[in-house]
Amino acid sequence: LARKQISDDDFSDALARAESMLVDLERELSETARPDAQKLEQSLSGLERMLSDSLTSAIAVEQLDRFKEEVKEQLRPYRKQMEKAAYEQTFDNLLAKRLREQFGVPRLSLFYL
């Protein structure tokens, strides 16, 4: 919430929503004798998507362009061997990873615990 006091953008709003949703998830889990791992994973994945989608609003266009160029350069040796859809998905995944690293946003998944 400290970010919200400094900057009012989609990312700040997403962080506030994520915080609220995580509190709700934690409450739900503490009240449930047998948590539903699949439902929890879906909730965490949705939160992660929401945060990832909002990261581009919190970064300067020039820096985003630099990150895109870094990812293109990283994928250059593999581009010719990749199907277009696979390349685009890999590009998007690597860009999202770079943005998460920049802002210190962890992966929200049971698979990364």
mmCIF file of C-alpha atoms in Angstrom:
data_model
loop_
_atom_site.group_PDB
_atom_site.id
_atom_site.type_symbol
_atom_site.label_atom_id
_atom_site.label_comp_id
_atom_site.label_asym_id
_atom_site.label_seq_id
_atom_site.Cartn_x
_atom_site.Cartn_y
_atom_site.Cartn_z
ATOM 1 C CA LEU A 1 0.000 0.000 0.000
ATOM 2 C CA ALA A 2 3.007 2.302 0.329
ATOM 3 C CA ARG A 3 3.184 2.337 -3.473
ATOM 4 C CA LYS A 4 -0.434 3.567 -3.605
ATOM 5 C CA GLN A 5 0.609 6.639 -1.619
ATOM 6 C CA ILE A 6 3.373 7.371 -4.137
ATOM 7 C CA SER A 7 1.759 6.401 -7.417
ATOM 8 C CA ASP A 8 -1.832 5.918 -8.529
ATOM 9 C CA ASP A 9 -1.816 3.563 -11.530
ATOM 10 C CA ASP A 10 -3.227 0.198 -12.610
ATOM 11 C CA PHE A 11 -0.391 -1.633 -10.875
ATOM 12 C CA SER A 12 -1.066 0.097 -7.558
ATOM 13 C CA ASP A 13 -4.750 -0.740 -7.873
ATOM 14 C CA ALA A 14 -3.901 -4.343 -8.752
ATOM 15 C CA LEU A 15 -1.615 -4.615 -5.711
ATOM 16 C CA ALA A 16 -4.400 -3.372 -3.443
ATOM 17 C CA ARG A 17 -6.892 -5.826 -4.972
ATOM 18 C CA ALA A 18 -4.376 -8.674 -4.724
ATOM 19 C CA GLU A 19 -3.736 -7.898 -1.071
ATOM 20 C CA SER A 20 -7.450 -7.990 -0.315
ATOM 21 C CA MET A 21 -7.960 -11.203 -2.275
ATOM 22 C CA LEU A 22 -5.002 -12.879 -0.545
ATOM 23 C CA VAL A 23 -6.424 -11.954 2.855
ATOM 24 C CA ASP A 24 -9.744 -13.503 1.789
ATOM 25 C CA LEU A 25 -7.973 -16.642 0.525
ATOM 26 C CA GLU A 26 -6.037 -16.963 3.758
ATOM 27 C CA ARG A 27 -9.252 -16.636 5.786
ATOM 28 C CA GLU A 28 -10.992 -19.228 3.607
ATOM 29 C CA LEU A 29 -8.105 -21.659 3.980
ATOM 30 C CA SER A 30 -7.960 -21.266 7.740
ATOM 31 C CA GLU A 31 -11.692 -22.033 7.981
ATOM 32 C CA THR A 32 -11.539 -25.112 5.749
ATOM 33 C CA ALA A 33 -10.643 -28.536 7.108
ATOM 34 C CA ARG A 34 -9.577 -29.845 3.674
ATOM 35 C CA PRO A 35 -8.551 -27.056 1.314
ATOM 36 C CA ASP A 36 -9.238 -27.523 -2.388
ATOM 37 C CA ALA A 37 -5.765 -27.301 -3.960
ATOM 38 C CA GLN A 38 -7.158 -26.918 -7.482
ATOM 39 C CA LYS A 39 -9.387 -23.998 -6.480
ATOM 40 C CA LEU A 40 -6.486 -22.399 -4.604
ATOM 41 C CA GLU A 41 -4.187 -22.766 -7.630
ATOM 42 C CA GLN A 42 -6.827 -21.214 -9.896
ATOM 43 C CA SER A 43 -7.229 -18.279 -7.522
ATOM 44 C CA LEU A 44 -3.480 -17.748 -7.292
ATOM 45 C CA SER A 45 -3.100 -18.005 -11.078
ATOM 46 C CA GLY A 46 -5.825 -15.395 -11.539
ATOM 47 C CA LEU A 47 -4.089 -13.061 -9.103
ATOM 48 C CA GLU A 48 -0.780 -13.576 -10.873
ATOM 49 C CA ARG A 49 -2.354 -12.790 -14.262
ATOM 50 C CA MET A 50 -3.983 -9.644 -12.887
ATOM 51 C CA LEU A 51 -0.667 -8.417 -11.465
ATOM 52 C CA SER A 52 1.287 -9.326 -14.600
ATOM 53 C CA ASP A 53 -1.218 -7.536 -16.825
ATOM 54 C CA SER A 54 -0.956 -4.393 -14.728
ATOM 55 C CA LEU A 55 2.858 -4.233 -14.629
ATOM 56 C CA THR A 56 3.132 -2.548 -18.016
ATOM 57 C CA SER A 57 1.241 0.485 -16.676
ATOM 58 C CA ALA A 58 3.852 1.005 -13.979
ATOM 59 C CA ILE A 59 6.909 1.145 -16.197
ATOM 60 C CA ALA A 60 8.164 3.839 -18.532
ATOM 61 C CA VAL A 61 7.585 3.086 -22.209
ATOM 62 C CA GLU A 62 11.309 3.384 -22.919
ATOM 63 C CA GLN A 63 12.161 0.830 -20.246
ATOM 64 C CA LEU A 64 9.458 -1.547 -21.482
ATOM 65 C CA ASP A 65 10.882 -1.232 -24.999
ATOM 66 C CA ARG A 66 14.361 -2.026 -23.609
ATOM 67 C CA PHE A 67 13.018 -5.128 -21.866
ATOM 68 C CA LYS A 68 11.335 -6.247 -25.102
ATOM 69 C CA GLU A 69 14.616 -5.826 -26.979
ATOM 70 C CA GLU A 70 16.442 -7.841 -24.292
ATOM 71 C CA VAL A 71 13.928 -10.663 -24.645
ATOM 72 C CA LYS A 72 14.146 -10.584 -28.461
ATOM 73 C CA GLU A 73 17.918 -10.799 -28.227
ATOM 74 C CA GLN A 74 17.675 -13.671 -25.766
ATOM 75 C CA LEU A 75 15.358 -15.591 -28.123
ATOM 76 C CA ARG A 76 17.186 -14.722 -31.359
ATOM 77 C CA PRO A 77 19.156 -18.023 -31.536
ATOM 78 C CA TYR A 78 15.939 -20.052 -31.189
ATOM 79 C CA ARG A 79 13.498 -18.007 -33.258
ATOM 80 C CA LYS A 80 13.997 -19.865 -36.549
ATOM 81 C CA GLN A 81 13.321 -23.243 -34.918
ATOM 82 C CA MET A 82 10.161 -22.090 -33.124
ATOM 83 C CA GLU A 83 6.607 -22.015 -34.389
ATOM 84 C CA LYS A 84 5.186 -18.483 -34.389
ATOM 85 C CA ALA A 85 2.715 -19.233 -31.557
ATOM 86 C CA ALA A 86 5.431 -20.866 -29.437
ATOM 87 C CA TYR A 87 7.756 -17.913 -30.007
ATOM 88 C CA GLU A 88 5.078 -15.401 -29.042
ATOM 89 C CA GLN A 89 4.146 -17.364 -25.902
ATOM 90 C CA THR A 90 7.789 -17.712 -24.893
ATOM 91 C CA PHE A 91 8.374 -14.011 -25.569
ATOM 92 C CA ASP A 92 5.382 -13.046 -23.429
ATOM 93 C CA ASN A 93 6.472 -15.382 -20.620
ATOM 94 C CA LEU A 94 10.036 -14.034 -20.594
ATOM 95 C CA LEU A 95 8.827 -10.426 -20.693
ATOM 96 C CA ALA A 96 6.439 -11.094 -17.801
ATOM 97 C CA LYS A 97 9.305 -12.704 -15.878
ATOM 98 C CA ARG A 98 11.507 -9.666 -16.493
ATOM 99 C CA LEU A 99 8.744 -7.308 -15.349
ATOM 100 C CA ARG A 100 8.100 -9.389 -12.209
ATOM 101 C CA GLU A 101 11.833 -9.258 -11.438
ATOM 102 C CA GLN A 102 11.905 -5.489 -11.953
ATOM 103 C CA PHE A 103 9.057 -4.923 -9.502
ATOM 104 C CA GLY A 104 9.815 -7.756 -7.082
ATOM 105 C CA VAL A 105 6.527 -9.531 -7.760
ATOM 106 C CA PRO A 106 6.820 -13.228 -6.888
ATOM 107 C CA ARG A 107 5.162 -16.073 -8.742
ATOM 108 C CA LEU A 108 1.812 -16.920 -7.160
ATOM 109 C CA SER A 109 1.406 -20.631 -7.646
ATOM 110 C CA LEU A 110 1.527 -23.765 -5.554
ATOM 111 C CA PHE A 111 4.193 -24.989 -7.996
ATOM 112 C CA TYR A 112 6.605 -22.210 -6.987
ATOM 113 C CA LEU A 113 6.341 -22.590 -3.221
#
